[in-house]
Amino acid sequence: MTEAPVQRPPGAAGDVSFHDACTQCGDCARACPEGIILRDGEGFPVLSFAEGECTFCNACIDACEPGALNAGTPWLWRAQVGDNCLSDQGVHCRTCQDFCDARAIRFQLKPGGLADMSLDRDSCTGCGGCIAPCPVGAITLVQFKPETEARPC
Ligand code: SF4
Ligand code: SF4
Ligand code: SF4
């Protein structure tokens, strides 16, 4: 079974070269002004969007002396909404839209006061800002193909 990719800080190359280069020094986590870089079970940095979002400030990349994080590496993550979205179940909720600065999330009103949600992956930056505010944890980040979905970090 293939393991799901882990959300490393921006600039991390593929997992093999990242693991080779990262010394687990923690400098990236200390540099992150949003406090979203934690350590995984092995001590490697991993992103957590439980309380914040990535602003793509590149502070983590600048702090990484071993070169495990490199500017220009494509950021492949984009938001994806799960089946438990309240809006899909006829409950009024627009919270994620309110937190999306990129305006990637929109709602089209339907008869009866309901609304269809759409998430535009071309507009989504993969910042993760919509994840924590969602009251039911319906939003995750998933990776998409580099040739169509990448943005430089
Ligand atoms: S780019 Fe900035 S906000 Fe994003 S993880 Fe790195 S230091 Fe934190
Ligand atoms: S915040 Fe969550 S539950 Fe509410 S509309 Fe967005 S994805 Fe759905
Ligand atoms: S990840 Fe960021 S840009 Fe994408 S939908 Fe969520 S808040 Fe908007």
Tab-separated table of N, CA and C and ligand atoms in Angstrom:
chain	number	residue	atom	x	y	z
A	1	MET	N	0.847	-1.194	0.000
A	1	MET	CA	0.000	0.000	0.000
A	1	MET	C	0.891	1.256	0.000
A	2	THR	N	0.562	2.239	-0.854
A	2	THR	CA	1.340	3.470	-0.911
A	2	THR	C	0.940	4.399	0.225
A	3	GLU	N	1.945	4.940	0.930
A	3	GLU	CA	1.636	5.848	2.032
A	3	GLU	C	1.243	7.212	1.496
A	4	ALA	N	0.290	7.867	2.170
A	4	ALA	CA	-0.112	9.209	1.762
A	4	ALA	C	1.062	10.162	1.957
A	5	PRO	N	1.277	11.113	1.022
A	5	PRO	CA	2.362	12.071	1.201
A	5	PRO	C	2.148	12.937	2.436
A	6	VAL	N	3.249	13.302	3.053
A	6	VAL	CA	3.213	14.107	4.280
A	6	VAL	C	3.450	15.565	3.909
A	7	GLN	N	2.768	16.456	4.593
A	7	GLN	CA	2.918	17.890	4.294
A	7	GLN	C	4.165	18.432	4.980
A	8	ARG	N	5.265	18.427	4.250
A	8	ARG	CA	6.504	19.026	4.737
A	8	ARG	C	6.448	20.540	4.504
A	9	PRO	N	7.343	21.300	5.114
A	9	PRO	CA	7.347	22.755	4.866
A	9	PRO	C	7.586	23.058	3.388
A	10	PRO	N	7.184	24.232	2.943
A	10	PRO	CA	7.437	24.620	1.554
A	10	PRO	C	8.920	24.476	1.211
A	11	GLY	N	9.162	24.079	-0.012
A	11	GLY	CA	10.539	23.940	-0.460
A	11	GLY	C	11.103	22.550	-0.303
A	12	ALA	N	10.365	21.653	0.395
A	12	ALA	CA	10.857	20.282	0.566
A	12	ALA	C	10.749	19.535	-0.750
A	13	ALA	N	11.831	18.903	-1.126
A	13	ALA	CA	11.798	18.096	-2.337
A	13	ALA	C	11.119	16.770	-2.014
A	14	GLY	N	11.149	15.842	-2.949
A	14	GLY	CA	10.567	14.523	-2.736
A	14	GLY	C	11.092	13.912	-1.455
A	15	ASP	N	10.308	13.020	-0.854
A	15	ASP	CA	10.619	12.559	0.490
A	15	ASP	C	12.020	11.965	0.641
A	16	VAL	N	12.536	11.277	-0.379
A	16	VAL	CA	13.845	10.642	-0.236
A	16	VAL	C	14.938	11.700	-0.063
A	17	SER	N	15.002	12.682	-0.968
A	17	SER	CA	16.054	13.695	-0.851
A	17	SER	C	15.820	14.595	0.364
A	18	PHE	N	14.563	14.825	0.717
A	18	PHE	CA	14.289	15.628	1.908
A	18	PHE	C	14.838	14.925	3.150
A	19	HIS	N	14.540	13.633	3.266
A	19	HIS	CA	15.037	12.882	4.425
A	19	HIS	C	16.560	12.840	4.453
A	20	ASP	N	17.162	12.771	3.284
A	20	ASP	CA	18.627	12.739	3.226
A	20	ASP	C	19.227	14.054	3.709
A	21	ALA	N	18.589	15.163	3.324
A	21	ALA	CA	19.184	16.467	3.609
A	21	ALA	C	18.818	17.012	4.991
A	22	CYS	N	17.625	16.693	5.470
A	22	CYS	CA	17.151	17.274	6.733
A	22	CYS	C	17.902	16.660	7.920
A	23	THR	N	18.456	17.531	8.761
A	23	THR	CA	19.186	17.075	9.951
A	23	THR	C	18.302	17.101	11.197
A	24	GLN	N	17.039	17.437	11.032
A	24	GLN	CA	16.079	17.527	12.135
A	24	GLN	C	16.488	18.594	13.159
A	25	CYS	N	17.129	19.645	12.660
A	25	CYS	CA	17.646	20.681	13.568
A	25	CYS	C	16.530	21.525	14.164
A	26	GLY	N	15.379	21.605	13.473
A	26	GLY	CA	14.261	22.389	13.986
A	26	GLY	C	14.327	23.870	13.678
A	27	ASP	N	15.328	24.296	12.908
A	27	ASP	CA	15.448	25.737	12.604
A	27	ASP	C	14.247	26.250	11.810
A	28	CYS	N	13.711	25.426	10.940
A	28	CYS	CA	12.548	25.863	10.148
A	28	CYS	C	11.357	26.136	11.063
A	29	ALA	N	11.146	25.267	12.031
A	29	ALA	CA	10.014	25.435	12.945
A	29	ALA	C	10.183	26.699	13.782
A	30	ARG	N	11.397	26.940	14.238
A	30	ARG	CA	11.626	28.147	15.038
A	30	ARG	C	11.463	29.413	14.203
A	31	ALA	N	11.707	29.315	12.913
A	31	ALA	CA	11.626	30.496	12.046
A	31	ALA	C	10.200	30.809	11.597
A	32	CYS	N	9.311	29.841	11.683
A	32	CYS	CA	7.957	30.021	11.122
A	32	CYS	C	7.134	30.980	11.981
A	33	PRO	N	6.765	32.136	11.449
A	33	PRO	CA	6.002	33.099	12.251
A	33	PRO	C	4.588	32.639	12.554
A	34	GLU	N	4.094	31.681	11.785
A	34	GLU	CA	2.731	31.184	12.008
A	34	GLU	C	2.699	30.019	12.985
A	35	GLY	N	3.824	29.452	13.294
A	35	GLY	CA	3.875	28.333	14.237
A	35	GLY	C	3.212	27.070	13.730
A	36	ILE	N	3.279	26.850	12.437
A	36	ILE	CA	2.573	25.678	11.890
A	36	ILE	C	3.514	24.518	11.579
A	37	ILE	N	4.805	24.657	11.909
A	37	ILE	CA	5.728	23.545	11.666
A	37	ILE	C	5.959	22.798	12.980
A	38	LEU	N	5.524	21.553	12.987
A	38	LEU	CA	5.711	20.667	14.142
A	38	LEU	C	6.722	19.596	13.760
A	39	ARG	N	6.927	18.630	14.634
A	39	ARG	CA	7.791	17.485	14.323
A	39	ARG	C	6.937	16.237	14.209
A	40	ASP	N	7.300	15.380	13.245
A	40	ASP	CA	6.594	14.102	13.164
A	40	ASP	C	7.228	13.119	14.151
A	41	GLY	N	6.777	11.888	14.144
A	41	GLY	CA	7.241	10.907	15.112
A	41	GLY	C	8.730	10.635	15.026
A	42	GLU	N	9.323	10.917	13.872
A	42	GLU	CA	10.762	10.695	13.701
A	42	GLU	C	11.579	11.973	13.905
A	43	GLY	N	10.899	13.071	14.169
A	43	GLY	CA	11.620	14.325	14.397
A	43	GLY	C	11.731	15.206	13.173
A	44	PHE	N	11.182	14.773	12.047
A	44	PHE	CA	11.225	15.607	10.838
A	44	PHE	C	10.097	16.641	10.881
A	45	PRO	N	10.324	17.796	10.264
A	45	PRO	CA	9.286	18.831	10.294
A	45	PRO	C	8.077	18.457	9.447
A	46	VAL	N	6.927	18.762	9.982
A	46	VAL	CA	5.673	18.491	9.285
A	46	VAL	C	4.722	19.650	9.562
A	47	LEU	N	3.919	19.986	8.578
A	47	LEU	CA	3.007	21.121	8.752
A	47	LEU	C	1.737	20.695	9.482
A	48	SER	N	1.243	21.584	10.310
A	48	SER	CA	-0.047	21.390	10.964
A	48	SER	C	-0.881	22.639	10.746
A	49	PHE	N	-2.041	22.453	10.150
A	49	PHE	CA	-2.925	23.590	9.881
A	49	PHE	C	-4.034	23.696	10.926
A	50	ALA	N	-3.811	23.073	12.066
A	50	ALA	CA	-4.842	23.067	13.103
A	50	ALA	C	-5.098	24.462	13.659
A	51	GLU	N	-4.095	25.320	13.628
A	51	GLU	CA	-4.287	26.651	14.210
A	51	GLU	C	-3.816	27.785	13.316
A	52	GLY	N	-3.352	27.474	12.127
A	52	GLY	CA	-2.847	28.553	11.291
A	52	GLY	C	-2.717	28.132	9.845
A	53	GLU	N	-2.214	29.059	9.059
A	53	GLU	CA	-2.048	28.804	7.639
A	53	GLU	C	-0.632	29.178	7.217
A	54	CYS	N	-0.250	28.723	6.048
A	54	CYS	CA	1.051	29.089	5.502
A	54	CYS	C	0.888	30.363	4.676
A	55	THR	N	1.731	31.323	4.952
A	55	THR	CA	1.697	32.582	4.202
A	55	THR	C	2.724	32.583	3.067
A	56	PHE	N	3.457	31.477	2.934
A	56	PHE	CA	4.506	31.349	1.913
A	56	PHE	C	5.544	32.472	2.054
A	57	CYS	N	5.869	32.763	3.299
A	57	CYS	CA	6.847	33.818	3.576
A	57	CYS	C	8.275	33.367	3.290
A	58	ASN	N	8.481	32.050	3.189
A	58	ASN	CA	9.801	31.465	2.920
A	58	ASN	C	10.783	31.567	4.080
A	59	ALA	N	10.316	31.952	5.257
A	59	ALA	CA	11.224	32.029	6.403
A	59	ALA	C	11.820	30.660	6.731
A	60	CYS	N	11.028	29.620	6.569
A	60	CYS	CA	11.533	28.264	6.852
A	60	CYS	C	12.626	27.887	5.853
A	61	ILE	N	12.437	28.267	4.605
A	61	ILE	CA	13.441	27.959	3.574
A	61	ILE	C	14.729	28.725	3.864
A	62	ASP	N	14.589	29.987	4.209
A	62	ASP	CA	15.774	30.803	4.493
A	62	ASP	C	16.545	30.275	5.700
A	63	ALA	N	15.806	29.672	6.653
A	63	ALA	CA	16.456	29.203	7.886
A	63	ALA	C	17.127	27.843	7.720
A	64	CYS	N	16.850	27.172	6.629
A	64	CYS	CA	17.318	25.787	6.462
A	64	CYS	C	18.726	25.755	5.873
A	65	GLU	N	19.712	25.717	6.737
A	65	GLU	CA	21.105	25.727	6.260
A	65	GLU	C	21.505	24.445	5.537
A	66	PRO	N	21.018	23.264	5.951
A	66	PRO	CA	21.405	22.052	5.222
A	66	PRO	C	20.838	21.970	3.802
A	67	GLY	N	19.899	22.838	3.454
A	67	GLY	CA	19.361	22.836	2.096
A	67	GLY	C	18.290	21.786	1.840
A	68	ALA	N	17.620	21.371	2.901
A	68	ALA	CA	16.516	20.429	2.716
A	68	ALA	C	15.273	21.131	2.168
A	69	LEU	N	15.216	22.442	2.369
A	69	LEU	CA	14.118	23.255	1.841
A	69	LEU	C	14.705	24.242	0.839
A	70	ASN	N	14.131	24.281	-0.342
A	70	ASN	CA	14.711	25.106	-1.408
A	70	ASN	C	13.646	25.926	-2.115
A	71	ALA	N	13.896	27.212	-2.249
A	71	ALA	CA	12.976	28.094	-2.974
A	71	ALA	C	12.834	27.613	-4.413
A	72	GLY	N	11.618	27.737	-4.923
A	72	GLY	CA	11.366	27.344	-6.296
A	72	GLY	C	10.821	25.940	-6.437
A	73	THR	N	10.876	25.161	-5.343
A	73	THR	CA	10.280	23.819	-5.394
A	73	THR	C	8.759	23.965	-5.482
A	74	PRO	N	8.127	23.297	-6.419
A	74	PRO	CA	6.668	23.478	-6.558
A	74	PRO	C	5.914	23.076	-5.296
A	75	TRP	N	4.918	23.851	-4.957
A	75	TRP	CA	4.014	23.539	-3.842
A	75	TRP	C	2.789	22.875	-4.453
A	76	LEU	N	2.644	21.598	-4.213
A	76	LEU	CA	1.658	20.806	-4.947
A	76	LEU	C	0.327	20.657	-4.218
A	77	TRP	N	0.239	21.189	-3.015
A	77	TRP	CA	-0.959	20.949	-2.200
A	77	TRP	C	-2.085	21.916	-2.564
A	78	ARG	N	-3.286	21.364	-2.602
A	78	ARG	CA	-4.488	22.178	-2.818
A	78	ARG	C	-5.598	21.651	-1.907
A	79	ALA	N	-6.541	22.510	-1.589
A	79	ALA	CA	-7.631	22.113	-0.702
A	79	ALA	C	-8.595	21.157	-1.398
A	80	GLN	N	-9.120	20.257	-0.602
A	80	GLN	CA	-10.161	19.348	-1.096
A	80	GLN	C	-11.228	19.219	-0.008
A	81	VAL	N	-12.484	19.268	-0.422
A	81	VAL	CA	-13.592	19.235	0.532
A	81	VAL	C	-14.204	17.841	0.549
A	82	GLY	N	-14.402	17.312	1.743
A	82	GLY	CA	-14.933	15.957	1.901
A	82	GLY	C	-16.453	15.903	1.928
A	83	ASP	N	-16.956	14.684	1.979
A	83	ASP	CA	-18.402	14.462	1.924
A	83	ASP	C	-19.136	14.980	3.152
A	84	ASN	N	-18.412	15.227	4.230
A	84	ASN	CA	-19.085	15.674	5.453
A	84	ASN	C	-19.300	17.187	5.509
A	85	CYS	N	-19.011	17.876	4.425
A	85	CYS	CA	-19.272	19.325	4.375
A	85	CYS	C	-20.732	19.597	4.720
A	86	LEU	N	-20.947	20.511	5.647
A	86	LEU	CA	-22.307	20.814	6.100
A	86	LEU	C	-23.175	21.339	4.966
A	87	SER	N	-22.564	22.115	4.072
A	87	SER	CA	-23.321	22.691	2.970
A	87	SER	C	-23.921	21.607	2.083
A	88	ASP	N	-23.203	20.512	1.929
A	88	ASP	CA	-23.709	19.390	1.133
A	88	ASP	C	-24.919	18.737	1.779
A	89	GLN	N	-25.057	18.955	3.080
A	89	GLN	CA	-26.143	18.302	3.816
A	89	GLN	C	-27.287	19.263	4.133
A	90	GLY	N	-27.281	20.383	3.430
A	90	GLY	CA	-28.385	21.314	3.573
A	90	GLY	C	-28.269	22.231	4.772
A	91	VAL	N	-27.113	22.257	5.421
A	91	VAL	CA	-26.918	23.151	6.567
A	91	VAL	C	-26.219	24.415	6.076
A	92	HIS	N	-26.694	25.564	6.524
A	92	HIS	CA	-26.073	26.818	6.078
A	92	HIS	C	-24.697	26.958	6.704
A	93	CYS	N	-23.670	26.983	5.902
A	93	CYS	CA	-22.299	27.211	6.383
A	93	CYS	C	-21.491	27.784	5.231
A	94	ARG	N	-20.822	28.914	5.510
A	94	ARG	CA	-19.949	29.534	4.499
A	94	ARG	C	-18.596	29.868	5.130
A	95	THR	N	-18.296	29.207	6.212
A	95	THR	CA	-17.111	29.586	6.990
A	95	THR	C	-15.837	29.546	6.160
A	96	CYS	N	-15.674	28.497	5.386
A	96	CYS	CA	-14.427	28.365	4.625
A	96	CYS	C	-14.274	29.511	3.625
A	97	GLN	N	-15.364	29.911	3.034
A	97	GLN	CA	-15.315	31.020	2.076
A	97	GLN	C	-14.822	32.299	2.766
A	98	ASP	N	-15.289	32.505	3.971
A	98	ASP	CA	-14.902	33.714	4.701
A	98	ASP	C	-13.401	33.750	4.985
A	99	PHE	N	-12.788	32.585	5.105
A	99	PHE	CA	-11.361	32.534	5.456
A	99	PHE	C	-10.449	32.395	4.239
A	100	CYS	N	-11.009	32.328	3.052
A	100	CYS	CA	-10.191	32.105	1.860
A	100	CYS	C	-9.846	33.446	1.206
A	101	ASP	N	-8.655	33.926	1.485
A	101	ASP	CA	-8.226	35.204	0.908
A	101	ASP	C	-8.110	35.140	-0.611
A	102	ALA	N	-7.844	33.944	-1.127
A	102	ALA	CA	-7.671	33.780	-2.578
A	102	ALA	C	-9.009	33.710	-3.310
A	103	ARG	N	-10.087	33.700	-2.559
A	103	ARG	CA	-11.441	33.605	-3.114
A	103	ARG	C	-11.593	32.390	-4.036
A	104	ALA	N	-11.007	31.295	-3.582
A	104	ALA	CA	-11.094	30.059	-4.362
A	104	ALA	C	-12.378	29.291	-4.077
A	105	ILE	N	-13.029	29.637	-2.951
A	105	ILE	CA	-14.249	28.931	-2.554
A	105	ILE	C	-15.454	29.829	-2.798
A	106	ARG	N	-16.409	29.295	-3.506
A	106	ARG	CA	-17.613	30.079	-3.811
A	106	ARG	C	-18.848	29.218	-3.592
A	107	PHE	N	-19.961	29.891	-3.352
A	107	PHE	CA	-21.235	29.194	-3.174
A	107	PHE	C	-22.254	29.743	-4.158
A	108	GLN	N	-22.894	28.818	-4.852
A	108	GLN	CA	-23.952	29.197	-5.795
A	108	GLN	C	-25.287	28.872	-5.147
A	109	LEU	N	-26.094	29.894	-4.918
A	109	LEU	CA	-27.372	29.663	-4.257
A	109	LEU	C	-28.303	28.791	-5.083
A	110	LYS	N	-29.042	27.925	-4.385
A	110	LYS	CA	-30.026	27.063	-5.043
A	110	LYS	C	-31.404	27.375	-4.451
A	111	PRO	N	-32.464	26.956	-5.105
A	111	PRO	CA	-33.798	27.150	-4.535
A	111	PRO	C	-33.896	26.483	-3.157
A	112	GLY	N	-34.608	27.113	-2.260
A	112	GLY	CA	-34.785	26.529	-0.933
A	112	GLY	C	-33.738	26.980	0.066
A	113	GLY	N	-32.915	27.939	-0.334
A	113	GLY	CA	-31.934	28.466	0.599
A	113	GLY	C	-30.649	27.672	0.680
A	114	LEU	N	-30.535	26.587	-0.079
A	114	LEU	CA	-29.301	25.798	-0.078
A	114	LEU	C	-28.313	26.396	-1.077
A	115	ALA	N	-27.106	25.849	-1.074
A	115	ALA	CA	-26.090	26.380	-1.983
A	115	ALA	C	-25.121	25.278	-2.364
A	116	ASP	N	-24.665	25.340	-3.607
A	116	ASP	CA	-23.611	24.433	-4.079
A	116	ASP	C	-22.261	25.111	-3.881
A	117	MET	N	-21.338	24.373	-3.294
A	117	MET	CA	-19.998	24.927	-3.110
A	117	MET	C	-19.119	24.535	-4.287
A	118	SER	N	-18.254	25.450	-4.688
A	118	SER	CA	-17.237	25.084	-5.673
A	118	SER	C	-15.890	25.575	-5.184
A	119	LEU	N	-14.872	24.775	-5.432
A	119	LEU	CA	-13.506	25.137	-5.029
A	119	LEU	C	-12.648	25.151	-6.288
A	120	ASP	N	-12.160	26.310	-6.628
A	120	ASP	CA	-11.380	26.479	-7.851
A	120	ASP	C	-9.907	26.174	-7.566
A	121	ARG	N	-9.428	25.050	-8.053
A	121	ARG	CA	-8.052	24.645	-7.744
A	121	ARG	C	-7.022	25.558	-8.394
A	122	ASP	N	-7.390	26.222	-9.459
A	122	ASP	CA	-6.430	27.145	-10.074
A	122	ASP	C	-6.218	28.382	-9.198
A	123	SER	N	-7.244	28.759	-8.453
A	123	SER	CA	-7.122	29.920	-7.566
A	123	SER	C	-6.565	29.538	-6.200
A	124	CYS	N	-6.831	28.316	-5.782
A	124	CYS	CA	-6.366	27.858	-4.463
A	124	CYS	C	-4.845	27.873	-4.423
A	125	THR	N	-4.310	28.464	-3.358
A	125	THR	CA	-2.859	28.519	-3.188
A	125	THR	C	-2.337	27.367	-2.337
A	126	GLY	N	-3.254	26.624	-1.714
A	126	GLY	CA	-2.824	25.558	-0.815
A	126	GLY	C	-2.319	26.084	0.514
A	127	CYS	N	-2.836	27.237	0.931
A	127	CYS	CA	-2.354	27.862	2.169
A	127	CYS	C	-2.854	27.156	3.420
A	128	GLY	N	-3.981	26.443	3.305
A	128	GLY	CA	-4.530	25.726	4.448
A	128	GLY	C	-5.351	26.591	5.383
A	129	GLY	N	-5.601	27.843	5.004
A	129	GLY	CA	-6.333	28.756	5.885
A	129	GLY	C	-7.778	28.375	6.124
A	130	CYS	N	-8.329	27.562	5.273
A	130	CYS	CA	-9.727	27.145	5.426
A	130	CYS	C	-9.869	25.906	6.302
A	131	ILE	N	-8.778	25.258	6.650
A	131	ILE	CA	-8.859	23.961	7.333
A	131	ILE	C	-9.334	24.114	8.775
A	132	ALA	N	-8.657	24.923	9.553
A	132	ALA	CA	-9.006	25.048	10.970
A	132	ALA	C	-10.408	25.612	11.197
A	133	PRO	N	-10.843	26.615	10.420
A	133	PRO	CA	-12.167	27.191	10.693
A	133	PRO	C	-13.333	26.251	10.377
A	134	CYS	N	-13.139	25.260	9.541
A	134	CYS	CA	-14.259	24.374	9.176
A	134	CYS	C	-14.748	23.619	10.409
A	135	PRO	N	-16.023	23.793	10.771
A	135	PRO	CA	-16.510	23.222	12.032
A	135	PRO	C	-16.559	21.704	12.056
A	136	VAL	N	-16.504	21.074	10.886
A	136	VAL	CA	-16.594	19.604	10.872
A	136	VAL	C	-15.339	18.957	10.294
A	137	GLY	N	-14.289	19.730	10.114
A	137	GLY	CA	-13.030	19.144	9.620
A	137	GLY	C	-13.160	18.538	8.239
A	138	ALA	N	-13.926	19.201	7.387
A	138	ALA	CA	-14.200	18.624	6.067
A	138	ALA	C	-13.088	18.891	5.051
A	139	ILE	N	-12.154	19.775	5.383
A	139	ILE	CA	-11.178	20.195	4.369
A	139	ILE	C	-9.798	19.629	4.681
A	140	THR	N	-9.189	19.072	3.660
A	140	THR	CA	-7.812	18.589	3.756
A	140	THR	C	-7.030	19.170	2.581
A	141	LEU	N	-5.715	19.049	2.652
A	141	LEU	CA	-4.886	19.385	1.499
A	141	LEU	C	-4.445	18.087	0.838
A	142	VAL	N	-4.521	18.065	-0.453
A	142	VAL	CA	-4.057	16.893	-1.218
A	142	VAL	C	-3.109	17.379	-2.309
A	143	GLN	N	-2.234	16.492	-2.737
A	143	GLN	CA	-1.273	16.860	-3.774
A	143	GLN	C	-1.852	16.603	-5.156
A	144	PHE	N	-1.538	17.491	-6.070
A	144	PHE	CA	-1.952	17.317	-7.456
A	144	PHE	C	-0.733	17.301	-8.357
A	145	LYS	N	-0.923	16.916	-9.590
A	145	LYS	CA	0.203	16.690	-10.497
A	145	LYS	C	0.985	17.970	-10.758
A	146	PRO	N	2.311	17.891	-10.763
A	146	PRO	CA	3.139	19.085	-10.945
A	146	PRO	C	2.856	19.835	-12.239
A	147	GLU	N	2.631	19.119	-13.321
A	147	GLU	CA	2.535	19.806	-14.600
A	147	GLU	C	1.275	20.659	-14.725
A	148	THR	N	0.254	20.366	-13.897
A	148	THR	CA	-0.976	21.136	-14.037
A	148	THR	C	-1.295	21.961	-12.802
A	149	GLU	N	-0.755	21.586	-11.637
A	149	GLU	CA	-1.257	22.195	-10.413
A	149	GLU	C	-0.187	22.880	-9.573
A	150	ALA	N	1.041	22.911	-10.034
A	150	ALA	CA	2.105	23.402	-9.169
A	150	ALA	C	2.162	24.925	-9.146
A	151	ARG	N	2.569	25.467	-8.026
A	151	ARG	CA	2.928	26.877	-7.937
A	151	ARG	C	4.271	26.918	-7.228
A	152	PRO	N	5.153	27.827	-7.607
A	152	PRO	CA	6.443	27.895	-6.932
A	152	PRO	C	6.289	28.426	-5.520
A	153	CYS	N	7.141	27.943	-4.592
A	153	CYS	CA	7.040	28.468	-3.219
A	153	CYS	C	8.149	29.491	-2.996
B	1	SF4	S1	6.569	29.566	4.352
B	1	SF4	FE1	6.452	30.852	6.230
B	1	SF4	S2	4.368	30.452	7.091
B	1	SF4	FE2	4.815	28.806	5.573
B	1	SF4	S3	5.667	27.095	6.819
B	1	SF4	FE3	7.427	28.321	6.027
B	1	SF4	S4	7.880	29.825	7.667
B	1	SF4	FE4	5.816	28.979	8.074
B	2	SF4	S1	-16.544	25.442	6.432
B	2	SF4	FE1	-16.539	23.184	6.186
B	2	SF4	S2	-18.677	22.555	6.546
B	2	SF4	FE2	-18.686	24.779	6.178
B	2	SF4	S3	-19.092	24.987	3.977
B	2	SF4	FE3	-16.840	25.000	4.234
B	2	SF4	S4	-16.199	22.849	3.984
B	2	SF4	FE4	-18.414	22.860	4.329
B	3	SF4	S1	-6.250	26.348	0.941
B	3	SF4	FE1	-6.199	28.594	1.089
B	3	SF4	S2	-6.530	29.317	-1.014
B	3	SF4	FE2	-7.130	27.137	-0.959
B	3	SF4	S3	-9.351	27.161	-0.579
B	3	SF4	FE3	-8.341	26.999	1.420
B	3	SF4	S4	-8.123	29.137	2.159
B	3	SF4	FE4	-8.564	29.197	-0.049
